[in-house]
Amino acid sequence: MSADHTAQTIHEVERLRAELDAQGKKLVFTNGCFDLLHAGHVRYLHDARALGDALVVGLNSDCSVQALKGPDRPLNGQDDRAEVLRALRAVDAVVIFEGERATSLIEAIRPHVYAKGGDYTVDSLNREERAALENARTEIRILPLVPGRSTTSTINKMLGDKTSHRLRIAILGSGAGSNLRAIIAAVQSGALNAEIAITISDHADSNFIMTARDAGVPAQVVDPGSNPRKLGDAAQKEIFEHLERARVDVVVLAGFMRILKEPVISAYSGRIVNVHPSLLPNHKGANAPQLAIEAGELETGCTVHLVTSEIDAGRTLAQARVPVLPGDTAETLHQRIKTEEHKLLPKVLNEWRELGLPVRGAGAP
Ligand code: GRF
């Protein structure tokens, strides 16, 4: 076996699994970043160990923590994190893995039991990891988390007042990304006093995500899941985690084509805005410019509104009017509407606090 303070190799863990198997004993596996160990981790690992006879922790490598949690993480390098974990009574072995998911480790170890923290449900586990667990006939156990203890909340407390008072915004989009470009331009020119903390897309090859990458703003793609129209539970949760890590004040939906549900919708209640290409409450839902033409409107426009669980129904924050011209197609009209969106959305964001709207922390629910 490796020296007491270093991580084990995968072969050592495979041997451990075979030994346990021969004795009719159970190997429990869990995985995570364990960047800043707190009481919640210690209690969780203790409970996980109690599910079997030995506990193996898959530890995300430094590169994979960075990919998952952003450029400022990990706070502690992988060897230090492994050493601290190995000093815990509950932990029998630690193995470092590359990549964001522990799938290949699960496939190699074939643990008897897989433990995961209670912020997950069996349904919100990553699809790939879940398939590997089912394949290995591993029992999946979700353990309750200790409330109020998390690495992110510890980091946020430490940053406290030292963070600037610029609004930290997240922008979510699926398509062309013209509103994203308008927000980036407004931030760069100083017209919008905000920081783009993160951008998220459900489309890996969208112009939206290319725009974010070209501008050098943090960009994440979330796998929406198998249903082409809906955002699966795992994706809903992943988005929430990205927002929390990025310490987001306000979530901006700029052409995000899937419906956000829990946990984001409650956790960010009053802090999610959408831009819609009509004068709401007229023409809710998809194809609003086309609907305005079909209804024979002489005027339509765009609306920036708060997002609730009911589609296009939250409080209106601002609107801009646009004429419908003879010979307009849905495309020409939409383009004219977008020109107004590009001014209206950055303006509302810049006036966020003056509008009495909440931000993260004290003002937020
Ligand atoms: C905008 O028209 C917005 O009103 C609607 O989706 C469109 C997004 O356009 N919700 P883009 O991706 O920002 O160019």
XYZ file of C-alpha atoms and ligand atoms in Angstrom:
379
model
C 0.000 0.000 0.000
C 1.070 3.629 -0.462
C 2.578 5.685 2.330
C -0.078 6.589 4.895
C -0.520 10.149 3.752
C -0.662 9.720 -0.023
C -3.470 8.653 -2.323
C -3.767 5.034 -3.424
C -3.539 3.832 -6.986
C -6.568 2.384 -8.674
C -4.922 -1.068 -8.620
C -4.531 -0.898 -4.846
C -8.225 -0.092 -4.557
C -9.142 -2.924 -6.937
C -7.129 -5.296 -4.685
C -8.924 -3.942 -1.613
C -12.260 -4.594 -3.290
C -11.267 -8.181 -4.137
C -10.111 -8.813 -0.535
C -13.377 -7.474 0.878
C -15.383 -9.511 -1.599
C -13.567 -12.686 -0.577
C -14.508 -11.984 3.044
C -18.145 -11.257 2.177
C -17.615 -7.622 3.123
C -18.806 -4.454 1.441
C -16.827 -1.639 -0.165
C -18.492 1.774 -0.042
C -17.475 4.387 -2.595
C -18.129 8.096 -2.746
C -16.532 10.924 -4.686
C -16.048 14.651 -4.505
C -13.646 17.587 -4.379
C -13.248 17.926 -0.592
C -11.457 21.211 -1.071
C -12.038 22.767 2.335
C -12.952 20.057 4.806
C -15.784 21.002 7.195
C -17.953 19.220 9.756
C -20.542 18.427 7.075
C -17.938 16.409 5.150
C -16.725 14.601 8.255
C -20.222 13.560 9.304
C -21.124 12.573 5.753
C -18.022 10.382 5.398
C -18.698 8.791 8.783
C -22.265 7.913 7.693
C -21.018 6.615 4.334
C -18.462 4.349 6.039
C -21.242 2.904 8.218
C -22.952 1.552 5.066
C -20.257 -1.120 4.637
C -16.841 -2.306 5.790
C -14.430 0.058 4.032
C -14.806 3.503 2.504
C -12.973 4.555 -0.656
C -13.118 8.222 -1.662
C -12.680 9.178 -5.322
C -11.034 12.587 -5.192
C -11.333 14.967 -8.142
C -7.889 15.932 -9.451
C -6.907 19.610 -9.453
C -7.765 19.923 -13.167
C -11.184 18.412 -12.713
C -11.980 20.627 -9.692
C -11.059 23.636 -11.799
C -13.344 22.482 -14.610
C -16.210 21.867 -12.176
C -15.868 24.777 -9.783
C -14.140 27.514 -11.731
C -10.679 29.038 -12.061
C -10.275 29.932 -8.365
C -10.546 26.346 -7.212
C -9.232 24.137 -5.771
C -7.975 26.067 -2.785
C -5.860 23.088 -1.764
C -3.906 20.852 -4.126
C -4.843 17.219 -4.695
C -2.027 15.764 -2.595
C -2.949 17.929 0.392
C -6.634 17.117 -0.037
C -5.813 13.394 -0.184
C -3.631 13.645 2.919
C -6.335 15.378 4.966
C -8.972 12.851 3.881
C -6.746 9.903 4.657
C -6.261 11.185 8.193
C -9.981 10.707 8.869
C -11.026 7.602 10.785
C -13.872 6.920 8.339
C -11.680 6.868 5.236
C -9.832 3.697 4.239
C -8.501 4.779 0.863
C -8.393 7.791 -1.422
C -7.900 7.596 -5.153
C -7.446 10.665 -7.333
C -9.278 10.740 -10.664
C -9.183 12.985 -13.725
C -12.289 14.215 -15.549
C -15.428 15.678 -14.114
C -17.186 12.374 -13.498
C -16.137 9.313 -11.529
C -17.540 6.938 -14.155
C -14.309 5.127 -15.045
C -13.442 4.721 -11.376
C -16.876 3.225 -10.684
C -16.383 0.865 -13.631
C -12.976 -0.246 -12.314
C -13.864 -0.557 -8.629
C -17.439 -1.869 -8.988
C -18.267 -0.784 -5.427
C -20.938 -2.640 -3.453
C -22.423 0.639 -2.236
C -22.262 4.163 -3.697
C -22.936 7.046 -1.318
C -23.903 10.534 -2.437
C -24.883 13.666 -0.515
C -28.564 14.545 0.008
C -28.458 17.509 -2.360
C -28.856 14.786 -5.001
C -31.684 12.349 -5.634
C -31.227 9.098 -7.523
C -32.854 10.881 -10.488
C -30.543 13.869 -10.397
C -27.352 11.783 -10.416
C -25.276 12.291 -13.525
C -26.611 9.957 -16.243
C -23.220 8.460 -17.062
C -22.359 7.749 -13.428
C -25.783 6.287 -12.793
C -25.503 3.938 -15.785
C -22.068 2.755 -14.568
C -23.504 2.113 -11.086
C -26.463 0.188 -12.442
C -24.115 -1.828 -14.615
C -21.957 -2.717 -11.599
C -25.120 -3.584 -9.609
C -24.069 -1.060 -7.006
C -26.540 -0.077 -4.319
C -27.060 3.708 -4.427
C -27.548 5.446 -1.082
C -28.329 9.137 -0.688
C -27.217 10.497 2.682
C -28.614 13.622 4.339
C -26.346 16.657 4.311
C -25.614 18.690 7.397
C -27.597 21.923 6.887
C -25.643 25.145 6.503
C -22.266 23.470 5.979
C -20.799 23.734 2.521
C -17.506 24.757 0.977
C -19.235 27.419 -1.108
C -20.951 28.999 1.912
C -17.644 28.987 3.812
C -15.879 30.715 0.930
C -18.695 33.244 0.578
C -18.523 34.032 4.304
C -14.765 34.515 4.055
C -15.144 36.840 1.077
C -17.907 38.760 2.873
C -17.655 42.511 2.409
C -14.465 42.187 0.420
C -16.478 41.379 -2.684
C -17.305 44.420 -4.798
C -20.808 45.791 -4.957
C -21.045 45.319 -8.688
C -24.049 43.231 -9.601
C -22.890 39.705 -10.374
C -24.984 38.384 -13.211
C -25.426 34.984 -14.819
C -26.693 34.885 -18.390
C -28.424 31.776 -19.719
C -29.088 31.307 -23.416
C -29.609 28.659 -26.064
C -29.413 30.431 -29.397
C -28.048 33.389 -31.303
C -26.669 35.257 -28.299
C -27.374 38.795 -29.508
C -28.624 39.876 -26.061
C -25.500 38.389 -24.532
C -23.394 40.450 -26.965
C -25.357 43.577 -25.985
C -24.761 42.918 -22.275
C -21.054 42.259 -22.824
C -20.761 45.505 -24.818
C -22.615 47.456 -22.112
C -20.312 46.077 -19.409
C -17.224 46.857 -21.488
C -18.333 50.410 -22.215
C -19.185 51.020 -18.548
C -22.873 51.635 -19.340
C -23.727 48.599 -17.218
C -22.032 48.383 -13.841
C -22.050 44.617 -13.479
C -19.826 41.616 -13.674
C -20.677 38.638 -15.841
C -20.020 35.944 -13.256
C -21.027 33.079 -15.519
C -22.810 32.221 -18.758
C -24.592 28.905 -19.186
C -26.028 27.229 -22.252
C -27.899 24.011 -22.893
C -26.408 23.930 -26.431
C -22.726 23.107 -26.785
C -22.455 24.572 -30.290
C -24.712 27.626 -29.945
C -23.612 31.083 -31.015
C -24.421 32.050 -27.459
C -21.641 29.899 -26.023
C -19.189 30.889 -28.808
C -19.888 34.539 -28.036
C -19.176 33.981 -24.345
C -15.936 32.144 -25.066
C -14.778 34.743 -27.594
C -15.367 37.462 -25.018
C -13.426 35.500 -22.399
C -16.309 35.359 -19.910
C -16.806 32.162 -17.869
C -18.891 29.779 -19.962
C -20.463 26.453 -19.019
C -22.460 24.012 -21.091
C -25.010 21.904 -19.255
C -26.235 18.626 -20.716
C -30.027 19.141 -20.734
C -30.789 15.407 -20.478
C -32.539 13.026 -22.836
C -35.812 14.930 -23.398
C -35.280 17.387 -26.307
C -37.748 19.924 -24.881
C -37.260 19.719 -21.138
C -34.394 20.387 -18.787
C -33.819 17.218 -16.743
C -33.458 17.133 -12.956
C -29.681 16.673 -13.139
C -29.367 19.744 -15.381
C -31.607 21.852 -13.119
C -29.355 20.971 -10.225
C -26.147 21.532 -12.159
C -27.299 25.015 -13.153
C -28.104 25.788 -9.524
C -24.621 24.687 -8.502
C -22.970 26.843 -11.176
C -24.969 29.858 -9.981
C -24.076 29.257 -6.346
C -20.392 28.816 -7.054
C -20.321 31.972 -9.127
C -22.056 33.866 -6.272
C -24.654 35.218 -8.653
C -26.944 38.116 -7.701
C -29.202 38.044 -10.735
C -29.971 35.367 -13.340
C -30.711 36.707 -16.827
C -32.576 34.494 -19.284
C -31.571 35.746 -22.722
C -33.149 33.334 -25.165
C -32.926 30.314 -22.854
C -35.314 27.902 -24.493
C -35.940 25.429 -21.694
C -37.930 26.002 -18.524
C -36.050 26.552 -15.282
C -37.541 24.754 -12.318
C -36.419 23.865 -8.813
C -34.069 24.388 -7.136
C -33.187 27.589 -9.052
C -36.676 29.044 -9.257
C -37.138 29.210 -5.455
C -33.546 29.921 -4.475
C -33.378 32.858 -6.923
C -36.978 34.014 -6.534
C -37.223 37.740 -7.397
C -33.743 37.601 -8.938
C -34.424 35.956 -12.318
C -35.295 38.117 -15.331
C -36.354 37.163 -18.804
C -36.615 39.200 -21.983
C -39.619 38.359 -24.140
C -40.306 39.657 -27.670
C -43.824 41.022 -27.096
C -45.651 43.512 -24.937
C -46.692 41.055 -22.223
C -49.315 39.956 -21.298
C -49.878 39.788 -25.071
C -48.388 36.879 -27.002
C -46.846 34.687 -24.332
C -44.761 31.644 -25.265
C -42.913 30.838 -28.492
C -43.207 32.714 -31.853
C -44.373 35.992 -30.300
C -43.422 38.181 -33.342
C -45.359 35.864 -35.671
C -48.359 35.942 -33.316
C -48.289 39.773 -33.308
C -48.391 39.816 -37.132
C -51.199 37.238 -37.268
C -53.192 39.261 -34.730
C -52.901 42.297 -37.022
C -51.130 44.388 -34.365
C -49.801 47.783 -35.427
C -47.437 47.819 -32.501
C -45.603 45.223 -30.473
C -42.339 45.319 -28.526
C -40.373 43.603 -25.806
C -40.761 43.041 -22.094
C -38.202 42.504 -19.368
C -39.945 40.691 -16.534
C -39.292 38.652 -13.424
C -39.491 34.904 -13.830
C -41.839 32.779 -11.763
C -42.939 29.186 -12.185
C -45.720 30.419 -14.522
C -44.413 31.082 -18.051
C -44.043 34.763 -19.096
C -46.228 35.865 -16.185
C -43.906 37.448 -13.572
C -43.879 41.151 -12.727
C -43.047 43.422 -15.681
C -39.966 45.561 -15.040
C -39.780 47.462 -18.334
C -41.149 47.479 -21.864
C -40.197 49.061 -25.174
C -42.531 49.567 -28.113
C -41.833 48.694 -31.735
C -44.071 49.329 -34.785
C -45.250 46.424 -36.931
C -44.583 47.611 -40.499
C -46.441 46.610 -43.673
C -44.701 43.644 -45.254
C -43.015 42.602 -42.003
C -42.139 38.933 -41.672
C -41.628 37.297 -38.281
C -37.870 37.652 -38.916
C -37.807 41.360 -39.833
C -40.108 42.191 -36.936
C -38.120 40.077 -34.484
C -34.925 41.808 -35.572
C -36.474 45.241 -34.905
C -37.675 44.023 -31.497
C -34.221 42.688 -30.650
C -32.660 46.093 -31.323
C -34.842 47.407 -28.484
C -34.111 44.385 -26.249
C -30.403 45.133 -26.564
C -30.958 48.550 -24.957
C -33.697 47.626 -22.488
C -32.129 44.596 -20.826
C -28.778 46.237 -19.906
C -30.703 49.324 -18.708
C -32.884 47.284 -16.316
C -29.834 45.435 -15.002
C -27.984 48.673 -14.429
C -30.932 50.041 -12.444
C -31.489 46.813 -10.524
C -30.880 48.200 -7.041
C -32.701 51.488 -7.734
C -35.720 49.418 -8.752
C -35.647 47.979 -5.222
C -34.939 44.493 -6.510
C -33.098 41.956 -4.350
C -29.503 40.785 -4.665
C -27.712 37.838 -3.115
C -27.470 37.846 0.674
C -29.371 40.315 2.849
C -31.895 41.501 0.260
C -32.541 38.085 -1.223
C -35.042 35.553 0.104
C -34.960 37.227 -27.877
O -35.802 37.724 -28.846
C -35.658 37.142 -26.573
O -36.712 38.056 -26.455
C -36.247 35.747 -26.603
O -35.245 34.981 -27.242
C -34.518 35.809 -28.135
C -33.059 35.604 -27.865
O -32.248 36.147 -28.858
N -36.568 35.294 -25.280
P -30.668 36.145 -28.734
O -30.234 34.696 -28.551
O -30.305 36.983 -27.541
O -30.186 36.723 -30.020
